[in-house]
C-alpha positions as YAML, in Angstrom:
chain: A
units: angstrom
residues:
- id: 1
  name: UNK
  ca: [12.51, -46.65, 48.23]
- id: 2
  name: UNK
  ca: [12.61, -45.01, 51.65]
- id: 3
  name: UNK
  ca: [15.64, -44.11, 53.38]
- id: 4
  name: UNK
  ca: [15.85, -47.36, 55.84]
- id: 5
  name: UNK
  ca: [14.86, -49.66, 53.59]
- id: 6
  name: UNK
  ca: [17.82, -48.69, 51.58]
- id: 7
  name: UNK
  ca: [19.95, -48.73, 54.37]
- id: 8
  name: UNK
  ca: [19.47, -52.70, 55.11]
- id: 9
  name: UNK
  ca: [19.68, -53.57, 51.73]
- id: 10
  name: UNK
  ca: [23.23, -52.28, 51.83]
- id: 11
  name: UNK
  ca: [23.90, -53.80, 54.99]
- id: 12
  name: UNK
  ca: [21.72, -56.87, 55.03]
- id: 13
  name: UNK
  ca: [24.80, -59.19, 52.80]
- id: 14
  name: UNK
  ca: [27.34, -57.91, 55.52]
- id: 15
  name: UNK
  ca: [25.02, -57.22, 58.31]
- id: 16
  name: UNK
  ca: [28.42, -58.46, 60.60]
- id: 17
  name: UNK
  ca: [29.23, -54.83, 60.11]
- id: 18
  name: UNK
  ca: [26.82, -53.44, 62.00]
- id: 19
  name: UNK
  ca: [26.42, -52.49, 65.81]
- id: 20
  name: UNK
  ca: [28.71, -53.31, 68.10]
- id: 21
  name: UNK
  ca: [30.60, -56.14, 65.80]
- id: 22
  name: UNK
  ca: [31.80, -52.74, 63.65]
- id: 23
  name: UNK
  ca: [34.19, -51.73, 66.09]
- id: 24
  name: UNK
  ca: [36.33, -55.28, 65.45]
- id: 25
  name: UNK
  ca: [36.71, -54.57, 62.03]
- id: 26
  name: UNK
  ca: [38.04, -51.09, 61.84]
- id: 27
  name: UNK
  ca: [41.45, -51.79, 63.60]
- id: 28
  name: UNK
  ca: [43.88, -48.86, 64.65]
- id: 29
  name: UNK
  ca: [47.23, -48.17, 62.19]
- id: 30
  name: UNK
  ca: [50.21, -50.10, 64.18]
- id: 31
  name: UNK
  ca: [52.94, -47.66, 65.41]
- id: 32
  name: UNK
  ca: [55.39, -49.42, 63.53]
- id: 33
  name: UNK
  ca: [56.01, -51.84, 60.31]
- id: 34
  name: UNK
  ca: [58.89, -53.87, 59.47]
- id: 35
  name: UNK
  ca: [61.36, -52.52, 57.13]
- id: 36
  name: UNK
  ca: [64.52, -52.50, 55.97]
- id: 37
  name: UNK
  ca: [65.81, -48.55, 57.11]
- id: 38
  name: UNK
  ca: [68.87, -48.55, 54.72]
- id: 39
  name: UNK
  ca: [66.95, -49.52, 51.79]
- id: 40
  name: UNK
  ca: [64.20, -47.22, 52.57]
- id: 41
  name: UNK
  ca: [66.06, -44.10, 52.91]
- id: 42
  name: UNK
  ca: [67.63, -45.28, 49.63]
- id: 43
  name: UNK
  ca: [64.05, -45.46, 48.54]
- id: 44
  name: UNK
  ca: [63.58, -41.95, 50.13]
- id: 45
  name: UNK
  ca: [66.00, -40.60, 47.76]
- id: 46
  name: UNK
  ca: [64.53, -42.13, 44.67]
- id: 47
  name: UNK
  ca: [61.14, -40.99, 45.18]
- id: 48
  name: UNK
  ca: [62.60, -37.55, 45.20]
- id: 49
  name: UNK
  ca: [64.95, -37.87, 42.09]
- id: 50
  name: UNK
  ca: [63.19, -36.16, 39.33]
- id: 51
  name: UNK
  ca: [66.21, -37.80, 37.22]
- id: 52
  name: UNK
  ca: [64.29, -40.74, 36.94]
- id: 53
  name: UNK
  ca: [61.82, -39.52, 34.04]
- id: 54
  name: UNK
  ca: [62.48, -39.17, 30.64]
- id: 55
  name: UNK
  ca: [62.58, -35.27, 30.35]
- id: 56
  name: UNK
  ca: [64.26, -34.96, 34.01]
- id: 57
  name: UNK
  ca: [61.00, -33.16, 35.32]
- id: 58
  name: UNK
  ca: [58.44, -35.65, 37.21]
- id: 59
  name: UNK
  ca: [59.71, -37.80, 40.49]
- id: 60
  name: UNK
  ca: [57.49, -40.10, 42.30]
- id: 61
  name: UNK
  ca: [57.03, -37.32, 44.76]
- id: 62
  name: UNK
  ca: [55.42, -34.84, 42.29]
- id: 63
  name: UNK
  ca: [52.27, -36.88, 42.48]
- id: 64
  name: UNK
  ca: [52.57, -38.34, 45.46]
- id: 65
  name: UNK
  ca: [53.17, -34.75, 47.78]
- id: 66
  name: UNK
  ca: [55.11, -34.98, 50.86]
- id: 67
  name: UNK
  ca: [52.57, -33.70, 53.23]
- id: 68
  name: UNK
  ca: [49.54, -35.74, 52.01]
- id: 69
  name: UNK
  ca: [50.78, -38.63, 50.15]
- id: 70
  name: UNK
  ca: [48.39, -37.18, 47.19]
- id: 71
  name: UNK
  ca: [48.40, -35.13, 44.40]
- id: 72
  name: UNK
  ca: [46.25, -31.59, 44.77]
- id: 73
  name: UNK
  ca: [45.38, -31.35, 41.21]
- id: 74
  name: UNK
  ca: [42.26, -33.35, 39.70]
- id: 75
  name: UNK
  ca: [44.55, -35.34, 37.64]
- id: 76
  name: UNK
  ca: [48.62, -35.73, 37.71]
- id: 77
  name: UNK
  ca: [50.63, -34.12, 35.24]
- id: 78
  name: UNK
  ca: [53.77, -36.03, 33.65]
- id: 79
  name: UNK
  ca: [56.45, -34.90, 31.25]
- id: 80
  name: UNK
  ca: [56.54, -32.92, 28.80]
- id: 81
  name: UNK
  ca: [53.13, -31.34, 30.21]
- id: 82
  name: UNK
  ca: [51.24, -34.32, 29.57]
- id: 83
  name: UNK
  ca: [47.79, -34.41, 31.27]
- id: 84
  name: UNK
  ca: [46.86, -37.74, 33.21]
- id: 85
  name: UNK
  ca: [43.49, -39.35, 33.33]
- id: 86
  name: UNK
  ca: [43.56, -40.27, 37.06]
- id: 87
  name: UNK
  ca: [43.48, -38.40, 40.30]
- id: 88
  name: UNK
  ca: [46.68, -39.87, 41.80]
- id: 89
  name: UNK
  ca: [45.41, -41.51, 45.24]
- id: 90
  name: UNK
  ca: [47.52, -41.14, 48.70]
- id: 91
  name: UNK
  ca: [51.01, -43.44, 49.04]
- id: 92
  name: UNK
  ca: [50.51, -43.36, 52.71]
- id: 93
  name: UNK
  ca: [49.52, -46.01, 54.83]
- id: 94
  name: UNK
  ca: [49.15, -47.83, 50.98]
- id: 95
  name: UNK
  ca: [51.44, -50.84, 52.65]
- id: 96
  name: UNK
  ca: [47.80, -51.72, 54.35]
- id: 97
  name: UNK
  ca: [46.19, -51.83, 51.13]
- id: 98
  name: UNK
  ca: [45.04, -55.79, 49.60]
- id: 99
  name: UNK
  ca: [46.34, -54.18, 46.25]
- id: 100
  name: UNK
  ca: [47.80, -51.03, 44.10]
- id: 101
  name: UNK
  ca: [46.89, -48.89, 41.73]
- id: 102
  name: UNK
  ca: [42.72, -48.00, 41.75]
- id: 103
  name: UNK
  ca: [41.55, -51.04, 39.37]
- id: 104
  name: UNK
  ca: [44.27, -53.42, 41.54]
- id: 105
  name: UNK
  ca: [46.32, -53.98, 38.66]
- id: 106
  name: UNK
  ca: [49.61, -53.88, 41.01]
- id: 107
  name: UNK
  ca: [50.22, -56.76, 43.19]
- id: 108
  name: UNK
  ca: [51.83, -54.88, 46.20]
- id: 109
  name: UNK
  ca: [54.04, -51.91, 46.43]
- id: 110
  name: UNK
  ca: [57.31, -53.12, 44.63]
- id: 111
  name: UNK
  ca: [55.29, -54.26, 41.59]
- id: 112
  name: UNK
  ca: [53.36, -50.98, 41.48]
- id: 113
  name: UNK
  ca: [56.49, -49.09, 41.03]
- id: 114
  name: UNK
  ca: [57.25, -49.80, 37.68]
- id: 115
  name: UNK
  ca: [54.03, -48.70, 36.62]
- id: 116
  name: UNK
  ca: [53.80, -45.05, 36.51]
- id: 117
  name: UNK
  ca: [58.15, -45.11, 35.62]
- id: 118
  name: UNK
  ca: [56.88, -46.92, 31.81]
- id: 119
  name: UNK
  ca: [53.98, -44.88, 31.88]
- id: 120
  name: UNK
  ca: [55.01, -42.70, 28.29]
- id: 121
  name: UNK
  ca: [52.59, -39.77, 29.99]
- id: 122
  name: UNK
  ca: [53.56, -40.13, 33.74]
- id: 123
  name: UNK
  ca: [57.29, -40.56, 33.78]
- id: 124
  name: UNK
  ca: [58.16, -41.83, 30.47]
- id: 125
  name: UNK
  ca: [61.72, -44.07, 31.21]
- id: 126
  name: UNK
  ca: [62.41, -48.22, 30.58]
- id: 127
  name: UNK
  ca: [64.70, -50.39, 32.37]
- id: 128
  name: UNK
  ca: [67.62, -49.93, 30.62]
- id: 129
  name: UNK
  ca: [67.65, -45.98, 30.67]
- id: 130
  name: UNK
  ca: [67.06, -46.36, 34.73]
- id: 131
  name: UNK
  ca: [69.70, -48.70, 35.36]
- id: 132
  name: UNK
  ca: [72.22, -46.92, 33.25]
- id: 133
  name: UNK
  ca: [71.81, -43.73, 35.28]
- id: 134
  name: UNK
  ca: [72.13, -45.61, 38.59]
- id: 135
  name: UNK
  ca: [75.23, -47.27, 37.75]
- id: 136
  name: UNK
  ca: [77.02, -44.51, 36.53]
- id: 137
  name: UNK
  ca: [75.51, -42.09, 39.70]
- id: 138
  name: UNK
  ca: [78.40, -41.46, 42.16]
- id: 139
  name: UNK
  ca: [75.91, -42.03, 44.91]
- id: 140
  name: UNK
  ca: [73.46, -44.61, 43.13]
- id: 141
  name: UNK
  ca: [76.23, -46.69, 42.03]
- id: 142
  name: UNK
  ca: [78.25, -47.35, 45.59]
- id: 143
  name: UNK
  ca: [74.89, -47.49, 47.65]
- id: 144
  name: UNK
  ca: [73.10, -49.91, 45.81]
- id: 145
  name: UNK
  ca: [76.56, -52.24, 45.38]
- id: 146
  name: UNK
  ca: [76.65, -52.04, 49.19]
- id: 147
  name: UNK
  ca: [73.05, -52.76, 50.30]
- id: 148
  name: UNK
  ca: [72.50, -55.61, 47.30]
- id: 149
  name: UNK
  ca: [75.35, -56.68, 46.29]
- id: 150
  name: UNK
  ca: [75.49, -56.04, 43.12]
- id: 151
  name: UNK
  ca: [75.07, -53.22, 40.45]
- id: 152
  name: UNK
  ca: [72.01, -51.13, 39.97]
- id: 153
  name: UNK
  ca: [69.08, -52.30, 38.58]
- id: 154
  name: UNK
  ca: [65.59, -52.01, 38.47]
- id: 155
  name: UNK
  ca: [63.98, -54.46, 40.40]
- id: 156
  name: UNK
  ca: [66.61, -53.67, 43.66]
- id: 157
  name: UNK
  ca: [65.05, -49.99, 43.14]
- id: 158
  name: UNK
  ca: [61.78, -50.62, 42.98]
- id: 159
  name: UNK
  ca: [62.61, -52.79, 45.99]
- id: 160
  name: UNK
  ca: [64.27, -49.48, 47.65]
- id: 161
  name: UNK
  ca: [60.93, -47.24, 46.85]
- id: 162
  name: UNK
  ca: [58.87, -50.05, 47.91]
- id: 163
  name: UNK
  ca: [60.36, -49.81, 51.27]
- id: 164
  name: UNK
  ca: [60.48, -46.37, 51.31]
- id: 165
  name: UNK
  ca: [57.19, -46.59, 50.74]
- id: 166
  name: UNK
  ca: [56.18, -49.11, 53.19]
- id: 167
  name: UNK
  ca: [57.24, -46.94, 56.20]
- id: 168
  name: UNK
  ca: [55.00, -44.28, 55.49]
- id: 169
  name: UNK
  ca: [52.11, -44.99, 57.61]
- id: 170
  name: UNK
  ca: [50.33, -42.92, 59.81]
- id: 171
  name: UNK
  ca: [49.56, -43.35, 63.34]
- id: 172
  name: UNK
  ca: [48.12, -42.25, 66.05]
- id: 173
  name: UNK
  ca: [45.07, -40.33, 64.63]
- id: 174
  name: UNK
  ca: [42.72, -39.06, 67.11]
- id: 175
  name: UNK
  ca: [40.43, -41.71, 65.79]
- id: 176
  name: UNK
  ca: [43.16, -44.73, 66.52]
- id: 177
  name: UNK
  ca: [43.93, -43.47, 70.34]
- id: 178
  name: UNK
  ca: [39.92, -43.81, 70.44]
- id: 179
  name: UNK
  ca: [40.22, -47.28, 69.20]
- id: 180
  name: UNK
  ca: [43.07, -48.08, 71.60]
- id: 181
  name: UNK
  ca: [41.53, -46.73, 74.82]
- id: 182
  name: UNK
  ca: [43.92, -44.02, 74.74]
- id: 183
  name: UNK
  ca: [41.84, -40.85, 74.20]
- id: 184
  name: UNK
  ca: [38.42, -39.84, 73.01]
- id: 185
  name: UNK
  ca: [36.41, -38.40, 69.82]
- id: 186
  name: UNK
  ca: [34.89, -34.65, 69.78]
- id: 187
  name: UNK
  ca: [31.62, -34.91, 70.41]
- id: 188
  name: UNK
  ca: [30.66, -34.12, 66.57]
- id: 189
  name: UNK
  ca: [33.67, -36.73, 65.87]
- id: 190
  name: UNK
  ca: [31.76, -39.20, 67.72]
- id: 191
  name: UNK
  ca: [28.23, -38.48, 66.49]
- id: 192
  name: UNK
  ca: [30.07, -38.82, 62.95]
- id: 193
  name: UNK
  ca: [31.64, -42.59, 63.69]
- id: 194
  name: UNK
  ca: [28.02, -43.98, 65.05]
- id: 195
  name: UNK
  ca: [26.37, -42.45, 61.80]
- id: 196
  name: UNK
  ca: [29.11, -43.63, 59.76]
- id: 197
  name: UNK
  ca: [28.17, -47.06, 60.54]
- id: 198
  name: UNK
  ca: [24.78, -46.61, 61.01]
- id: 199
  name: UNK
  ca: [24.28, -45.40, 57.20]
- id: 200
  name: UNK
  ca: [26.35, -48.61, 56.04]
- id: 201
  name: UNK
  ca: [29.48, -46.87, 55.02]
- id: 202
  name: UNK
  ca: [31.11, -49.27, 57.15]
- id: 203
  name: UNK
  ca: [30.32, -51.78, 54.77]
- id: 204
  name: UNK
  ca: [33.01, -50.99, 52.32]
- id: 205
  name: UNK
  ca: [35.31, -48.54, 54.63]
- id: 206
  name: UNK
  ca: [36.94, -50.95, 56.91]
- id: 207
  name: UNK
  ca: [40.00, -52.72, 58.04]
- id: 208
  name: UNK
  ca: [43.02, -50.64, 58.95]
- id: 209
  name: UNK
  ca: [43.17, -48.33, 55.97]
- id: 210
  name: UNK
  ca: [39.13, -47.73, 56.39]
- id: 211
  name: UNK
  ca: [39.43, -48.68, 52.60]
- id: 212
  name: UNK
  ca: [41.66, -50.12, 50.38]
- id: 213
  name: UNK
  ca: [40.43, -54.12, 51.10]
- id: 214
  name: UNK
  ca: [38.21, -54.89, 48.40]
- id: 215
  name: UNK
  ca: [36.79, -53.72, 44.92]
- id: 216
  name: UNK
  ca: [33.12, -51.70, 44.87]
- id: 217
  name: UNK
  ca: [31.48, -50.18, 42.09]
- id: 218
  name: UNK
  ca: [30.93, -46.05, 41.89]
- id: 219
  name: UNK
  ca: [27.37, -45.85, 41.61]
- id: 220
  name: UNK
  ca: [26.19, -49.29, 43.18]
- id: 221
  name: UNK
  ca: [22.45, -46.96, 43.59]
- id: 222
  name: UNK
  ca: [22.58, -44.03, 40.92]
- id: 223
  name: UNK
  ca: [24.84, -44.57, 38.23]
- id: 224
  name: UNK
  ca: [28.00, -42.60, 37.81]
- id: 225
  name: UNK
  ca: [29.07, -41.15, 34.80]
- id: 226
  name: UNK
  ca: [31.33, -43.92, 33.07]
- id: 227
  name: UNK
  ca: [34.34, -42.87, 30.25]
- id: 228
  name: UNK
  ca: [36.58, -45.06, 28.18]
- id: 229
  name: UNK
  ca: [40.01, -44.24, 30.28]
- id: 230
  name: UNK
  ca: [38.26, -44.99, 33.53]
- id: 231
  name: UNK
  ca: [41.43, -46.44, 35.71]
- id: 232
  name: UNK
  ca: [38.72, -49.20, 36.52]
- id: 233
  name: UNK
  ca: [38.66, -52.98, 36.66]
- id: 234
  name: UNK
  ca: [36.90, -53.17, 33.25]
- id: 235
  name: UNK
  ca: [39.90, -51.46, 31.69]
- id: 236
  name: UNK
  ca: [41.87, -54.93, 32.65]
- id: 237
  name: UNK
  ca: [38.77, -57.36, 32.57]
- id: 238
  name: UNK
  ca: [36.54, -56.05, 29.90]
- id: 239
  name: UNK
  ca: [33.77, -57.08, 31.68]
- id: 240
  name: UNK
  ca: [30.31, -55.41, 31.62]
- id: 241
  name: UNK
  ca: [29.86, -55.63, 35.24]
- id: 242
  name: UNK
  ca: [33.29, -54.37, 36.17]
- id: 243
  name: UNK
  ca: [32.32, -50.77, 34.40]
- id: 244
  name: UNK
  ca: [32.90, -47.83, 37.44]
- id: 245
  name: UNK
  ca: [34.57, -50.90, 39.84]
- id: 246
  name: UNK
  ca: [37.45, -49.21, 41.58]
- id: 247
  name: UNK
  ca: [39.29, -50.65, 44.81]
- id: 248
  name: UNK
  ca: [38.04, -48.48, 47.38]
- id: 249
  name: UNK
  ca: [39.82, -45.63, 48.72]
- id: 250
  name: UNK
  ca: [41.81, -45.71, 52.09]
- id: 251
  name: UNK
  ca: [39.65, -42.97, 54.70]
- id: 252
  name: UNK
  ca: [43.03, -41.93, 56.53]
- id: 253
  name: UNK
  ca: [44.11, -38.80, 56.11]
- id: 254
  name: UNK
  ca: [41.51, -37.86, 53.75]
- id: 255
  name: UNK
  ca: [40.66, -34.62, 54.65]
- id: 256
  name: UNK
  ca: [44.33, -33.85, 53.52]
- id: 257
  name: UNK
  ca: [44.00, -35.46, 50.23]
- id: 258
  name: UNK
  ca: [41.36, -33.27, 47.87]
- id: 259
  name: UNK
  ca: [40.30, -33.72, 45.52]
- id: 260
  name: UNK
  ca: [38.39, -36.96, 45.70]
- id: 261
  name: UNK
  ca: [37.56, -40.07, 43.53]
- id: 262
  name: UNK
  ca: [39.18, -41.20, 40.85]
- id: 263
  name: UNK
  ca: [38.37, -38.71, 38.51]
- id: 264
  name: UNK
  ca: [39.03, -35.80, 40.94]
- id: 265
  name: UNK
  ca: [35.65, -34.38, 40.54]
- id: 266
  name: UNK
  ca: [34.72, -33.71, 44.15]
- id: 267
  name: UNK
  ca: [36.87, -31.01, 45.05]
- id: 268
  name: UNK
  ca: [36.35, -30.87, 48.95]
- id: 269
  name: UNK
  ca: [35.00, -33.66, 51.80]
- id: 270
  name: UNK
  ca: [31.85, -31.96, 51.45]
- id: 271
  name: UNK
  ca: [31.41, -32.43, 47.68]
- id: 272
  name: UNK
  ca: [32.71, -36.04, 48.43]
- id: 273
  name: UNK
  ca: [30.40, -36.88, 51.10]
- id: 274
  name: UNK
  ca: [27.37, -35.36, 49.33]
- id: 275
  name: UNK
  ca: [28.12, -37.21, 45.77]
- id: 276
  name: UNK
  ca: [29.19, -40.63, 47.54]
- id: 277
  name: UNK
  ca: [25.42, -40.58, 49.72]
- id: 278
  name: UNK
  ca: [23.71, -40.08, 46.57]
- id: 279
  name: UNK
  ca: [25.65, -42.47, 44.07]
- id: 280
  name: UNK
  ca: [25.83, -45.51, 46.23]
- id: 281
  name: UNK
  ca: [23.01, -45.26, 49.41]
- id: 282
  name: UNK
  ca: [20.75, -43.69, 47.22]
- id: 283
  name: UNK
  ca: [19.71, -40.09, 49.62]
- id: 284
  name: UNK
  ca: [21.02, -36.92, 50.46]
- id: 285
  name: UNK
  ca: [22.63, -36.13, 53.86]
- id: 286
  name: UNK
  ca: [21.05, -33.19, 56.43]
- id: 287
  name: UNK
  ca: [23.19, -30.27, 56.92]
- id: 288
  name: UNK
  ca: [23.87, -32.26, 60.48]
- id: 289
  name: UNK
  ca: [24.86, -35.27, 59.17]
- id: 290
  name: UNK
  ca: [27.75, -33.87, 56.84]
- id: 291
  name: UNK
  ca: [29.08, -31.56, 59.54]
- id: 292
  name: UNK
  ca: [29.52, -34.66, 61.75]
- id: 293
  name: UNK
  ca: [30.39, -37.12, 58.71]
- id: 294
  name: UNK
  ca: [33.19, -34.50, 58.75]
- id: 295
  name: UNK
  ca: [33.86, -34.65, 61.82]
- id: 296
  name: UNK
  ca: [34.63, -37.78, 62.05]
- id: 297
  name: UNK
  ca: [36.64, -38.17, 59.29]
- id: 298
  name: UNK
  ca: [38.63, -35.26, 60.21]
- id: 299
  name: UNK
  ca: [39.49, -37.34, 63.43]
- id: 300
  name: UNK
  ca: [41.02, -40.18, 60.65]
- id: 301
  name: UNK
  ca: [44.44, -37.38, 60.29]
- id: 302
  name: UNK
  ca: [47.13, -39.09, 62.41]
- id: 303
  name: UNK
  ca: [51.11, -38.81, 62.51]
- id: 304
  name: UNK
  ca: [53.48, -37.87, 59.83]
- id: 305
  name: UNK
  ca: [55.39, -40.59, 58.51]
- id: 306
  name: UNK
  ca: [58.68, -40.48, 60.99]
- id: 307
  name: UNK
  ca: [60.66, -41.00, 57.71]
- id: 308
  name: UNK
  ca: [59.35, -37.60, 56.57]
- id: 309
  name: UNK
  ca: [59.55, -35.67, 59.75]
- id: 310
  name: UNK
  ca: [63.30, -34.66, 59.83]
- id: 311
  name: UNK
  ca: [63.61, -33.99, 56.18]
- id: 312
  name: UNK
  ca: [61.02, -32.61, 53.91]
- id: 313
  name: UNK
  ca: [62.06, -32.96, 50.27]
- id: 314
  name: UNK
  ca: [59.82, -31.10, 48.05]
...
């Protein structure tokens, strides 16, 4: 099948994407999000506190890195040593995001929480154990009587984390003050955005997170290689189809967050670009095209989260 043939059968069910209409549905990150900024720096603390696993080793931040939002290696490692199956994607800007978790399993951020805390590889702990040590902390206990009204539990700190992680967005990219009027794209940059809509990437990149909207399969044109503990929506469905179906990944800040894909198999934006043009359009990208694909996505880096800014916790 030649090259622009395959191109319009990509586009041709969401041909709204295209040309000038593609613009209106990549929207810029908003400079600010409601949240509750008590509760959130609350939440800032927990997602630090290593105390909150089993084995007192793994916080939410040891996956989830304070300068990226991501995990460098392949896969995430939890207590005890134990080696994940899943490349741990970006907590930043994930407030955008239509669900959590890459098969969607998590309803929003505050349901999402819980998940990797039970996990008996990630972080190993139940209910009980985490609201016994909250209660009896000296600056758990007090904080969370005063900002809920009541003693510790867990759903008030997965509340706190969620709002935590609610404020970390991004803004403010080169690529939004493009978007807003406000500045312009490198020349490359800008060669990269026409291209990136031209080649129907746009069709499953967009909305404010350039990702994280809606469910695709790895491998839509040449299959991808598909194994048993695949975080994918077959492992909740069990359905046939669903095999290699992952929510797609946000685009901001991605040349921050290597490695790519869920399985952490493309170690640079390179590999990723290379492996995602031949997996689902079906051809390989010119030398030209990938240095401007880069480009562009480059241009997608914007602002560190404010809450982060004046205290790094590592």
């Amino acid at each position: 099948m030649k090259r622009k043939l395959r191109i319009f059968l990509l586009l041709s069910p969401l041909w709204i994407w295209s040309g000038s209409m593609a613009g209106r549905a990549v929207q810029p990150i908003p400079r600010h999000v409601d949240y509750d900024h008590a509760k959130a720096e609350l939440g800032k603390r927990l997602f630090f506190d290593p105390k909150l696993s089993r084995d007192g080793t793994v916080a939410c931040a040891t996956c989830h890195h304070a300068d990226s939002g991501a995990d460098t290696r392949p896969v995430s490692i939890g207590i005890r040593g134990q080696k994940g199956s899943v490349n741990a994607p970006t907590v930043f800007n994930s407030v955008f995001n239509f669900r959590q978790m890459w098969s969607g399993r998590a309803r929003d951020l505050k349901d999402q929480v819980g998940m990797p805390l039970h996990n008996p590889v990630e972080m190993g702990m139940d209910r009980r154990r985490i609201a016994d040590y909250l209660q009896h902390d000296s600056l758990y206990g007090p904080r969370f009587r005063q900002l809920y009204g009541r003693p510790a539990n867990f759903d008030d700190m997965s509340d706190a984390i969620a709002q935590f992680e609610t404020a970390l967005i991004t803004p403010d990219s080169p690529f939004d003050l493009y978007l807003r009027g406000e500045g312009s794209l490198s020349p490359a940059a800008l060669k990269g955005w026409r291209l990136f809509k031209r080649l129907g990437c746009i069709t499953c990149h967009n909305g404010i997170n350039l990702g994280g909207n809606s469910f695709q399969k790895m491998g839509l044109i040449n299959s991808y290689d598909w194994r048993r503990n695949n975080p994918d929506r077959y492992s909740l469905t069990r359905q046939e189809s669903d095999k290699n179906v992952y929510k797609v990944p946000t685009l901001r800040n991605v040349a921050l967050t290597a490695p790519y894909f869920h399985d952490g198999s493309a170690k640079t934006l390179r590999d990723a670009l290379v492996k995602m043009a031949y997996h689902n359009l079906g051809f390989d990208l010119s030398e030209e095209e990938i240095r401007d694909l880069e480009a562009f996505l480059k241009s997608l880096t914007g602002k560190h989260p404010s809450i982060l800014r004046d205290e790094k916790q590592e």
